mmCIF file of C-alpha atoms and ligand atoms in Angstrom:
data_model
loop_
_atom_site.group_PDB
_atom_site.id
_atom_site.type_symbol
_atom_site.label_atom_id
_atom_site.label_comp_id
_atom_site.label_asym_id
_atom_site.label_seq_id
_atom_site.Cartn_x
_atom_site.Cartn_y
_atom_site.Cartn_z
ATOM 1 C CA MET A 1 129.217 31.692 118.379
ATOM 2 C CA LYS A 2 131.011 29.033 120.248
ATOM 3 C CA VAL A 3 134.733 30.395 119.558
ATOM 4 C CA LEU A 4 137.807 28.190 120.462
ATOM 5 C CA VAL A 5 140.657 30.558 121.701
ATOM 6 C CA LEU A 6 144.344 29.274 121.571
ATOM 7 C CA GLY A 7 146.568 31.102 124.040
ATOM 8 C CA GLY A 8 143.467 32.702 125.392
ATOM 9 C CA ALA A 9 145.740 32.798 129.165
ATOM 10 C CA GLY A 10 148.088 35.684 127.757
ATOM 11 C CA TYR A 11 147.265 39.497 126.919
ATOM 12 C CA ILE A 12 145.672 39.929 124.278
ATOM 13 C CA GLY A 13 143.833 36.443 124.321
ATOM 14 C CA SER A 14 142.353 36.925 127.714
ATOM 15 C CA HIS A 15 140.926 40.154 126.430
ATOM 16 C CA THR A 16 139.708 38.584 123.617
ATOM 17 C CA CYS A 17 137.710 35.982 125.814
ATOM 18 C CA LYS A 18 136.499 38.768 127.985
ATOM 19 C CA TYR A 19 135.229 41.134 125.530
ATOM 20 C CA LEU A 20 133.569 37.785 123.122
ATOM 21 C CA ALA A 21 131.944 36.209 126.708
ATOM 22 C CA THR A 22 130.365 40.069 127.194
ATOM 23 C CA HIS A 23 128.997 40.182 123.907
ATOM 24 C CA GLY A 24 126.999 36.520 124.381
ATOM 25 C CA HIS A 25 129.761 34.623 122.466
ATOM 26 C CA ASP A 26 131.008 31.530 124.148
ATOM 27 C CA VAL A 27 134.754 30.842 124.918
ATOM 28 C CA ILE A 28 136.859 27.888 125.365
ATOM 29 C CA THR A 29 140.645 28.509 126.582
ATOM 30 C CA TYR A 30 143.538 26.600 125.033
ATOM 31 C CA ASP A 31 146.695 27.223 126.518
ATOM 32 C CA ASN A 32 150.087 25.749 128.108
ATOM 33 C CA LEU A 33 150.021 28.533 130.187
ATOM 34 C CA SER A 34 153.968 29.259 129.222
ATOM 35 C CA THR A 35 153.860 32.363 129.273
ATOM 36 C CA GLY A 36 149.811 32.796 130.216
ATOM 37 C CA HIS A 37 148.149 32.773 133.937
ATOM 38 C CA LEU A 38 145.093 30.196 134.531
ATOM 39 C CA GLU A 39 143.745 33.781 137.035
ATOM 40 C CA PHE A 40 143.347 35.107 133.405
ATOM 41 C CA VAL A 41 140.739 32.200 132.114
ATOM 42 C CA LYS A 42 137.433 33.217 133.687
ATOM 43 C CA TRP A 43 135.295 33.378 130.521
ATOM 44 C CA GLY A 44 134.547 29.782 130.275
ATOM 45 C CA PRO A 45 136.205 26.201 129.879
ATOM 46 C CA PHE A 46 140.226 25.857 130.172
ATOM 47 C CA VAL A 47 141.696 23.108 128.093
ATOM 48 C CA TYR A 48 145.371 22.870 129.206
ATOM 49 C CA GLY A 49 147.073 22.079 126.193
ATOM 50 C CA ASP A 50 150.300 23.272 123.660
ATOM 51 C CA ILE A 51 149.283 23.916 120.223
ATOM 52 C CA ARG A 52 152.193 21.492 119.174
ATOM 53 C CA ASP A 53 150.634 18.378 120.599
ATOM 54 C CA TYR A 54 148.317 17.437 117.901
ATOM 55 C CA ALA A 55 146.223 14.945 119.474
ATOM 56 C CA ASN A 56 145.644 17.498 121.873
ATOM 57 C CA LEU A 57 144.580 20.120 120.289
ATOM 58 C CA ARG A 58 142.419 17.830 117.878
ATOM 59 C CA GLN A 59 140.843 16.286 121.174
ATOM 60 C CA ALA A 60 139.613 19.775 121.929
ATOM 61 C CA VAL A 61 138.550 20.680 118.316
ATOM 62 C CA HIS A 62 136.397 17.628 118.570
ATOM 63 C CA LYS A 63 134.938 17.738 121.786
ATOM 64 C CA TYR A 64 134.099 21.453 121.889
ATOM 65 C CA ASN A 65 133.457 21.591 117.846
ATOM 66 C CA PRO A 66 133.678 25.436 117.582
ATOM 67 C CA ASP A 67 132.380 27.820 114.946
ATOM 68 C CA GLY A 68 136.134 29.631 114.377
ATOM 69 C CA LEU A 69 139.200 29.313 116.367
ATOM 70 C CA ILE A 70 141.696 32.676 117.163
ATOM 71 C CA HIS A 71 144.918 32.062 117.251
ATOM 72 C CA PHE A 72 147.114 34.021 119.306
ATOM 73 C CA ALA A 73 149.647 31.035 121.037
ATOM 74 C CA ALA A 74 152.685 32.109 120.255
ATOM 75 C CA SER A 75 156.668 33.231 121.343
ATOM 76 C CA ALA A 76 156.874 37.071 120.933
ATOM 77 C CA TYR A 77 159.846 38.900 122.112
ATOM 78 C CA VAL A 78 161.650 39.793 119.640
ATOM 79 C CA SER A 79 164.973 40.056 121.118
ATOM 80 C CA GLU A 80 164.416 36.616 122.803
ATOM 81 C CA SER A 81 164.109 35.434 118.537
ATOM 82 C CA VAL A 82 167.299 36.704 117.732
ATOM 83 C CA SER A 83 169.093 34.538 120.478
ATOM 84 C CA ASN A 84 166.445 31.595 120.884
ATOM 85 C CA PRO A 85 165.436 31.560 116.985
ATOM 86 C CA GLY A 86 164.581 27.813 117.410
ATOM 87 C CA GLN A 87 161.791 28.128 120.146
ATOM 88 C CA TYR A 88 160.317 30.626 117.961
ATOM 89 C CA TYR A 89 160.312 28.593 114.501
ATOM 90 C CA ASP A 90 159.522 25.752 116.788
ATOM 91 C CA ASN A 91 156.252 27.279 118.435
ATOM 92 C CA ASN A 92 155.374 29.991 116.369
ATOM 93 C CA VAL A 93 155.814 27.773 112.584
ATOM 94 C CA LEU A 94 155.211 24.441 114.201
ATOM 95 C CA GLY A 95 152.864 25.309 116.092
ATOM 96 C CA SER A 96 150.414 27.174 113.525
ATOM 97 C CA LEU A 97 150.446 24.159 111.040
ATOM 98 C CA ARG A 98 149.557 21.739 113.349
ATOM 99 C CA VAL A 99 146.719 24.292 113.820
ATOM 100 C CA MET A 100 145.669 24.256 110.700
ATOM 101 C CA GLU A 101 146.446 20.832 109.856
ATOM 102 C CA VAL A 102 143.944 19.849 113.002
ATOM 103 C CA LEU A 103 141.411 21.974 110.896
ATOM 104 C CA ARG A 104 142.364 20.578 107.684
ATOM 105 C CA ASP A 105 141.727 17.053 109.599
ATOM 106 C CA GLU A 106 139.053 17.479 111.556
ATOM 107 C CA GLY A 107 136.709 19.814 110.110
ATOM 108 C CA VAL A 108 137.618 23.580 108.353
ATOM 109 C CA ARG A 109 136.453 26.417 110.046
ATOM 110 C CA PRO A 110 137.264 29.655 110.304
ATOM 111 C CA LEU A 111 140.797 31.097 111.561
ATOM 112 C CA VAL A 112 141.974 34.496 113.051
ATOM 113 C CA VAL A 113 145.347 34.105 113.739
ATOM 114 C CA SER A 114 147.764 36.991 115.430
ATOM 115 C CA SER A 115 150.366 38.478 113.140
ATOM 116 C CA SER A 116 152.380 41.744 113.455
ATOM 117 C CA CYS A 117 153.686 44.849 112.464
ATOM 118 C CA ALA A 118 157.411 42.738 112.496
ATOM 119 C CA VAL A 119 156.190 41.512 109.087
ATOM 120 C CA TYR A 120 157.420 44.516 107.191
ATOM 121 C CA GLY A 121 160.982 45.235 109.043
ATOM 122 C CA VAL A 122 161.927 48.732 108.172
ATOM 123 C CA PRO A 123 158.824 50.175 106.413
ATOM 124 C CA THR A 124 159.771 52.223 103.094
ATOM 125 C CA GLU A 125 157.084 54.758 103.800
ATOM 126 C CA ASN A 126 156.000 56.483 106.941
ATOM 127 C CA TYR A 127 152.563 55.370 106.730
ATOM 128 C CA ILE A 128 152.839 50.981 106.908
ATOM 129 C CA SER A 129 149.376 49.943 104.346
ATOM 130 C CA GLU A 130 149.457 46.318 103.557
ATOM 131 C CA ARG A 131 150.505 46.501 99.950
ATOM 132 C CA LEU A 132 153.964 47.644 101.207
ATOM 133 C CA PRO A 133 156.757 45.346 101.224
ATOM 134 C CA LEU A 134 157.161 42.132 103.455
ATOM 135 C CA ASN A 135 161.239 42.103 104.453
ATOM 136 C CA PRO A 136 161.129 41.041 108.461
ATOM 137 C CA ILE A 137 164.262 41.919 110.017
ATOM 138 C CA ASN A 138 163.965 39.687 113.104
ATOM 139 C CA PRO A 139 163.042 35.937 113.770
ATOM 140 C CA TYR A 140 160.328 37.014 115.150
ATOM 141 C CA GLY A 141 158.947 38.474 112.151
ATOM 142 C CA ARG A 142 159.841 35.793 109.740
ATOM 143 C CA THR A 143 157.878 33.129 112.039
ATOM 144 C CA LYS A 144 154.642 35.107 111.874
ATOM 145 C CA LEU A 145 155.364 35.847 108.054
ATOM 146 C CA ILE A 146 155.326 32.115 107.215
ATOM 147 C CA MET A 147 152.595 31.394 109.548
ATOM 148 C CA GLU A 148 150.497 34.018 106.961
ATOM 149 C CA TRP A 149 152.208 32.302 104.062
ATOM 150 C CA MET A 150 151.167 28.480 105.363
ATOM 151 C CA LEU A 151 147.697 30.310 105.882
ATOM 152 C CA GLN A 152 147.218 31.016 102.097
ATOM 153 C CA ASP A 153 148.568 27.951 101.248
ATOM 154 C CA PHE A 154 146.089 25.822 103.826
ATOM 155 C CA ALA A 155 143.108 27.937 102.470
ATOM 156 C CA HIS A 156 144.165 27.352 98.576
ATOM 157 C CA ALA A 157 143.919 23.669 98.891
ATOM 158 C CA HIS A 158 141.705 22.907 102.226
ATOM 159 C CA GLN A 159 139.673 26.120 101.892
ATOM 160 C CA ILE A 160 139.591 27.566 105.326
ATOM 161 C CA PRO A 161 138.567 30.759 105.967
ATOM 162 C CA TRP A 162 141.337 33.283 107.506
ATOM 163 C CA MET A 163 142.461 36.416 108.860
ATOM 164 C CA ALA A 164 145.634 37.665 109.500
ATOM 165 C CA LEU A 165 145.489 40.723 112.084
ATOM 166 C CA ARG A 166 148.821 42.438 112.155
ATOM 167 C CA TYR A 167 148.920 43.810 115.389
ATOM 168 C CA PHE A 168 151.139 47.325 115.927
ATOM 169 C CA ASN A 169 151.942 48.016 119.630
ATOM 170 C CA ALA A 170 149.565 46.472 122.219
ATOM 171 C CA ALA A 171 148.929 48.399 125.020
ATOM 172 C CA GLY A 172 146.390 49.092 128.047
ATOM 173 C CA ALA A 173 144.049 46.959 129.702
ATOM 174 C CA ASP A 174 140.557 45.922 130.943
ATOM 175 C CA PRO A 175 139.514 49.130 132.455
ATOM 176 C CA GLU A 176 137.939 47.190 135.239
ATOM 177 C CA CYS A 177 141.242 45.611 135.964
ATOM 178 C CA GLU A 178 139.971 41.617 136.055
ATOM 179 C CA ILE A 179 142.968 41.022 133.700
ATOM 180 C CA GLY A 180 145.840 43.498 132.099
ATOM 181 C CA GLU A 181 149.461 43.650 130.619
ATOM 182 C CA TRP A 182 151.646 40.975 132.852
ATOM 183 C CA HIS A 183 155.012 39.905 131.540
ATOM 184 C CA THR A 184 157.611 37.680 132.801
ATOM 185 C CA PRO A 185 160.029 39.106 132.004
ATOM 186 C CA GLU A 186 158.492 42.621 131.317
ATOM 187 C CA THR A 187 159.919 43.942 128.025
ATOM 188 C CA HIS A 188 157.017 46.016 126.857
ATOM 189 C CA LEU A 189 157.844 50.195 127.195
ATOM 190 C CA ILE A 190 154.606 51.740 129.125
ATOM 191 C CA PRO A 191 154.407 48.856 131.221
ATOM 192 C CA ASN A 192 158.384 49.179 132.283
ATOM 193 C CA VAL A 193 157.932 53.359 132.210
ATOM 194 C CA LEU A 194 154.634 52.803 134.556
ATOM 195 C CA ASN A 195 156.483 50.166 136.975
ATOM 196 C CA ALA A 196 159.341 52.826 137.018
ATOM 197 C CA ILE A 197 156.954 55.306 138.683
ATOM 198 C CA LEU A 198 156.178 52.330 141.031
ATOM 199 C CA ASN A 199 159.931 51.764 141.388
ATOM 200 C CA PRO A 200 161.551 54.330 141.606
ATOM 201 C CA ALA A 201 164.906 52.955 142.373
ATOM 202 C CA SER A 202 164.611 50.693 138.732
ATOM 203 C CA PRO A 203 164.531 54.320 136.336
ATOM 204 C CA VAL A 204 163.278 52.928 133.007
ATOM 205 C CA ASN A 205 165.801 52.535 129.793
ATOM 206 C CA ILE A 206 165.151 54.497 126.890
ATOM 207 C CA PHE A 207 166.829 52.769 124.309
ATOM 208 C CA GLY A 208 168.326 55.217 121.561
ATOM 209 C CA ASP A 209 168.350 58.960 121.699
ATOM 210 C CA ASP A 210 170.260 59.215 117.931
ATOM 211 C CA TYR A 211 167.155 57.894 115.683
ATOM 212 C CA PRO A 212 165.903 60.216 112.796
ATOM 213 C CA THR A 213 162.779 61.061 114.686
ATOM 214 C CA SER A 214 161.725 64.284 116.049
ATOM 215 C CA ASP A 215 162.983 63.718 119.678
ATOM 216 C CA GLY A 216 165.204 60.974 118.367
ATOM 217 C CA THR A 217 163.514 58.675 120.198
ATOM 218 C CA CYS A 218 161.461 55.379 118.411
ATOM 219 C CA ILE A 219 158.079 56.299 117.497
ATOM 220 C CA ARG A 220 155.339 53.789 117.440
ATOM 221 C CA ASP A 221 151.705 53.243 116.968
ATOM 222 C CA TYR A 222 150.230 52.103 120.356
ATOM 223 C CA ILE A 223 146.873 50.321 120.554
ATOM 224 C CA HIS A 224 144.570 49.223 122.541
ATOM 225 C CA VAL A 225 143.900 45.988 123.865
ATOM 226 C CA LEU A 226 140.453 46.244 123.910
ATOM 227 C CA ASP A 227 140.411 47.729 119.944
ATOM 228 C CA LEU A 228 142.720 44.702 119.519
ATOM 229 C CA ALA A 229 140.005 41.896 121.367
ATOM 230 C CA LYS A 230 136.941 43.903 119.345
ATOM 231 C CA ALA A 231 138.446 43.299 115.524
ATOM 232 C CA HIS A 232 138.979 39.411 116.043
ATOM 233 C CA PHE A 233 135.215 39.285 116.621
ATOM 234 C CA LEU A 234 134.642 41.483 113.988
ATOM 235 C CA ALA A 235 137.207 39.382 111.644
ATOM 236 C CA LEU A 236 135.225 36.391 112.509
ATOM 237 C CA GLU A 237 131.889 37.629 111.536
ATOM 238 C CA TYR A 238 133.813 38.887 108.326
ATOM 239 C CA LEU A 239 134.688 34.970 107.597
ATOM 240 C CA TYR A 240 131.100 33.780 108.282
ATOM 241 C CA SER A 241 130.089 35.674 104.989
ATOM 242 C CA GLN A 242 132.643 33.655 103.053
ATOM 243 C CA LYS A 243 134.874 36.330 102.669
ATOM 244 C CA PRO A 244 138.275 35.773 100.964
ATOM 245 C CA GLY A 245 141.520 35.101 103.494
ATOM 246 C CA LEU A 246 143.750 38.085 103.809
ATOM 247 C CA ALA A 247 145.984 40.007 106.151
ATOM 248 C CA VAL A 248 144.877 43.735 108.066
ATOM 249 C CA ASN A 249 146.934 46.437 109.892
ATOM 250 C CA LEU A 250 145.497 47.097 113.727
ATOM 251 C CA GLY A 251 146.846 50.048 114.756
ATOM 252 C CA THR A 252 145.528 53.797 115.381
ATOM 253 C CA GLY A 253 147.266 55.557 112.754
ATOM 254 C CA GLN A 254 149.243 58.139 115.330
ATOM 255 C CA GLY A 255 152.948 57.880 116.250
ATOM 256 C CA LYS A 256 154.195 58.422 119.653
ATOM 257 C CA SER A 257 157.803 58.834 120.558
ATOM 258 C CA ILE A 258 159.474 57.032 123.458
ATOM 259 C CA LEU A 259 159.194 60.381 125.239
ATOM 260 C CA ASP A 260 155.825 61.352 123.682
ATOM 261 C CA ILE A 261 155.160 58.107 126.331
ATOM 262 C CA ILE A 262 157.237 59.452 129.305
ATOM 263 C CA ALA A 263 155.379 62.556 129.242
ATOM 264 C CA THR A 264 152.005 60.981 129.049
ATOM 265 C CA ALA A 265 152.710 59.002 131.534
ATOM 266 C CA GLU A 266 153.973 61.979 133.810
ATOM 267 C CA ALA A 267 150.456 63.404 133.139
ATOM 268 C CA VAL A 268 147.858 61.043 133.616
ATOM 269 C CA THR A 269 149.845 59.836 137.013
ATOM 270 C CA ALA A 270 150.895 63.386 138.438
ATOM 271 C CA LYS A 271 154.676 61.558 138.922
ATOM 272 C CA LYS A 272 157.600 61.653 137.582
ATOM 273 C CA VAL A 273 158.955 58.740 135.415
ATOM 274 C CA PRO A 274 162.616 58.185 136.074
ATOM 275 C CA HIS A 275 164.489 57.109 133.213
ATOM 276 C CA LYS A 276 168.257 56.485 132.216
ATOM 277 C CA PHE A 277 169.245 57.162 128.385
ATOM 278 C CA CYS A 278 171.156 53.335 126.775
ATOM 279 C CA PRO A 279 172.392 52.114 123.786
ATOM 280 C CA ARG A 280 170.054 51.518 120.957
ATOM 281 C CA ARG A 281 168.013 48.035 121.073
ATOM 282 C CA PRO A 282 169.317 45.524 118.060
ATOM 283 C CA CYS A 283 166.659 45.446 115.050
ATOM 284 C CA ASP A 284 164.221 48.195 116.757
ATOM 285 C CA PRO A 285 163.143 50.033 113.494
ATOM 286 C CA SER A 286 162.994 54.106 114.093
ATOM 287 C CA GLN A 287 159.107 54.125 113.247
ATOM 288 C CA LEU A 288 156.349 51.595 113.106
ATOM 289 C CA VAL A 289 153.067 53.775 112.242
ATOM 290 C CA ALA A 290 149.859 52.044 110.846
ATOM 291 C CA SER A 291 147.656 52.079 108.122
ATOM 292 C CA ALA A 292 144.445 50.971 108.932
ATOM 293 C CA GLU A 293 142.018 52.138 106.546
ATOM 294 C CA LEU A 294 141.689 47.968 105.533
ATOM 295 C CA ALA A 295 140.567 47.380 108.919
ATOM 296 C CA THR A 296 137.710 50.505 108.725
ATOM 297 C CA LYS A 297 136.703 49.397 105.169
ATOM 298 C CA ILE A 298 136.221 45.951 105.177
ATOM 299 C CA LEU A 299 135.752 45.365 109.177
ATOM 300 C CA ASN A 300 134.112 48.418 110.258
ATOM 301 C CA TRP A 301 136.734 48.484 112.878
ATOM 302 C CA ILE A 302 137.121 51.557 114.673
ATOM 303 C CA PRO A 303 139.061 52.090 117.267
ATOM 304 C CA GLU A 304 137.635 53.498 120.865
ATOM 305 C CA TYR A 305 141.133 54.070 122.531
ATOM 306 C CA THR A 306 142.343 56.892 119.884
ATOM 307 C CA SER A 307 143.715 58.799 122.716
ATOM 308 C CA ILE A 308 147.147 57.693 124.255
ATOM 309 C CA ASP A 309 146.129 59.337 127.341
ATOM 310 C CA LYS A 310 143.519 57.101 127.986
ATOM 311 C CA ILE A 311 145.393 53.793 127.118
ATOM 312 C CA ILE A 312 147.903 54.766 129.344
ATOM 313 C CA THR A 313 145.443 55.397 131.895
ATOM 314 C CA THR A 314 143.901 51.916 131.994
ATOM 315 C CA ALA A 315 147.547 50.638 132.125
ATOM 316 C CA TRP A 316 148.364 52.424 134.809
ATOM 317 C CA GLN A 317 145.210 51.445 136.867
ATOM 318 C CA TRP A 318 145.835 48.115 136.032
ATOM 319 C CA ALA A 319 149.954 48.424 136.873
ATOM 320 C CA CYS A 320 148.222 49.689 140.808
ATOM 321 C CA HIS A 321 146.224 47.124 140.765
ATOM 322 C CA LYS A 322 148.659 44.445 140.694
ATOM 323 C CA SER A 323 151.068 46.170 142.457
ATOM 324 C CA HIS A 324 148.269 45.994 145.698
ATOM 325 C CA ASN A 325 147.604 41.783 144.691
HETATM 326 N N1 UFG B 1 161.851 50.569 124.663
HETATM 327 C C1 UFG B 1 162.706 51.687 125.622
HETATM 328 N N2 UFG B 1 162.320 50.484 126.814
HETATM 329 C C2 UFG B 1 162.191 50.140 127.367
HETATM 330 C C3 UFG B 1 161.086 49.066 126.309
HETATM 331 C C4 UFG B 1 161.193 49.575 125.433
HETATM 332 O O1 UFG B 1 162.733 52.133 125.387
HETATM 333 O O2 UFG B 1 162.156 49.408 128.560
HETATM 334 C C5 UFG B 1 161.472 51.082 123.769
HETATM 335 C C6 UFG B 1 162.138 50.065 122.345
HETATM 336 O O3 UFG B 1 163.466 50.137 122.033
HETATM 337 C C7 UFG B 1 161.447 51.057 121.115
HETATM 338 C C8 UFG B 1 159.836 50.760 121.804
HETATM 339 O O4 UFG B 1 160.198 51.727 123.058
HETATM 340 O O5 UFG B 1 161.910 51.914 120.421
HETATM 341 C C9 UFG B 1 158.965 50.176 122.079
HETATM 342 O O6 UFG B 1 159.038 48.848 122.817
HETATM 343 P P1 UFG B 1 157.854 47.480 122.967
HETATM 344 O O7 UFG B 1 159.195 46.458 123.401
HETATM 345 O O8 UFG B 1 157.156 47.873 123.977
HETATM 346 O O9 UFG B 1 157.966 46.832 121.702
HETATM 347 P P2 UFG B 1 158.217 46.617 120.039
HETATM 348 O O10 UFG B 1 158.120 48.055 118.981
HETATM 349 O O11 UFG B 1 159.798 46.318 120.180
HETATM 350 O O12 UFG B 1 157.148 45.651 119.624
HETATM 351 C C10 UFG B 1 156.612 45.543 119.232
HETATM 352 C C11 UFG B 1 155.740 43.954 119.810
HETATM 353 C C12 UFG B 1 155.979 43.290 118.898
HETATM 354 C C13 UFG B 1 156.768 43.201 117.725
HETATM 355 C C14 UFG B 1 157.296 44.494 117.277
HETATM 356 C C15 UFG B 1 157.382 45.126 116.277
HETATM 357 O O13 UFG B 1 155.327 44.388 121.386
HETATM 358 O O14 UFG B 1 155.122 41.995 119.116
HETATM 359 O O15 UFG B 1 156.780 45.760 117.728
HETATM 360 O O16 UFG B 1 158.796 45.367 116.022
HETATM 361 F F1 UFG B 1 156.841 42.584 117.258
#
């Protein structure tokens, strides 16, 4: 199949492009390079463009006539969404609206979008299933939920086949080190832990040690980026078989605390992680762990990187590669 990947120069987008291309599919990357990297576009044509630019996006869909679209293009920092909500409503809500309008006007085809566990807010149960209430606690999560609602309405009115994939904590990197996690600034835990090993003068901050968890630090469900990539492909296949649109969690179902991550990083690298304890970061739920039963059931999705050691090993290989280049 031929897939137009919006935001294909970013972290999860580029890994999905590689996954699709190495499994025999054609990919076209559409990206405004605001956070993505041209160096990550290696598996097909590149179209420079912003998803909010209706004419440019429509032209790309018209020119390449893809069988399906995957939409990663979004702003994705929780704390930035609190300080600058306008950017998030503009990029994530209006941008997604433009994508749906282009499909409505240029011909509908399956659409898979990046959503987030942030749509649940503070979960009411330890394992988050898709049936739990949707109560996002920050603008980022609200923009993702609004996107999902828009999709439901566009699907109802214009028959767009859709799936929203609610990622938990994306982590790790391409084991061949062609691409990996590269954000500026880097705010995510695992790259910050590994960067502290590489630059011992800059210890990693641990935000909060008084959460109601076993060791007092926040618990997250880290899912390897290649397992996410595969899920996008399976989602497109699912939509080709004319199934109804829905939102699906992507996680491993295993929770790891910040101190677990530090201990695993120390074991994998055989080095100490310089760290210091700091106050809590605003809007951080204490625990986010997926129930990913639905993805297994309907997509037959089974994550390969089920151990945190394997995830951190690939992240470490990438961090070392990046620091040498
Ligand atoms: N953390 C630190 N130090 C750091 C970075 C993070 O202690 O240097 C902590 C955070 O406070 C949090 C945990 O490590 O408790 C994980 O933080 P990340 O920033 O790596 O990831 P988040 O859980 O905040 O974010 C993820 C996704 C978002 C999504 C969010 C939902 O990256 O896209 O989950 O809450 F919106």
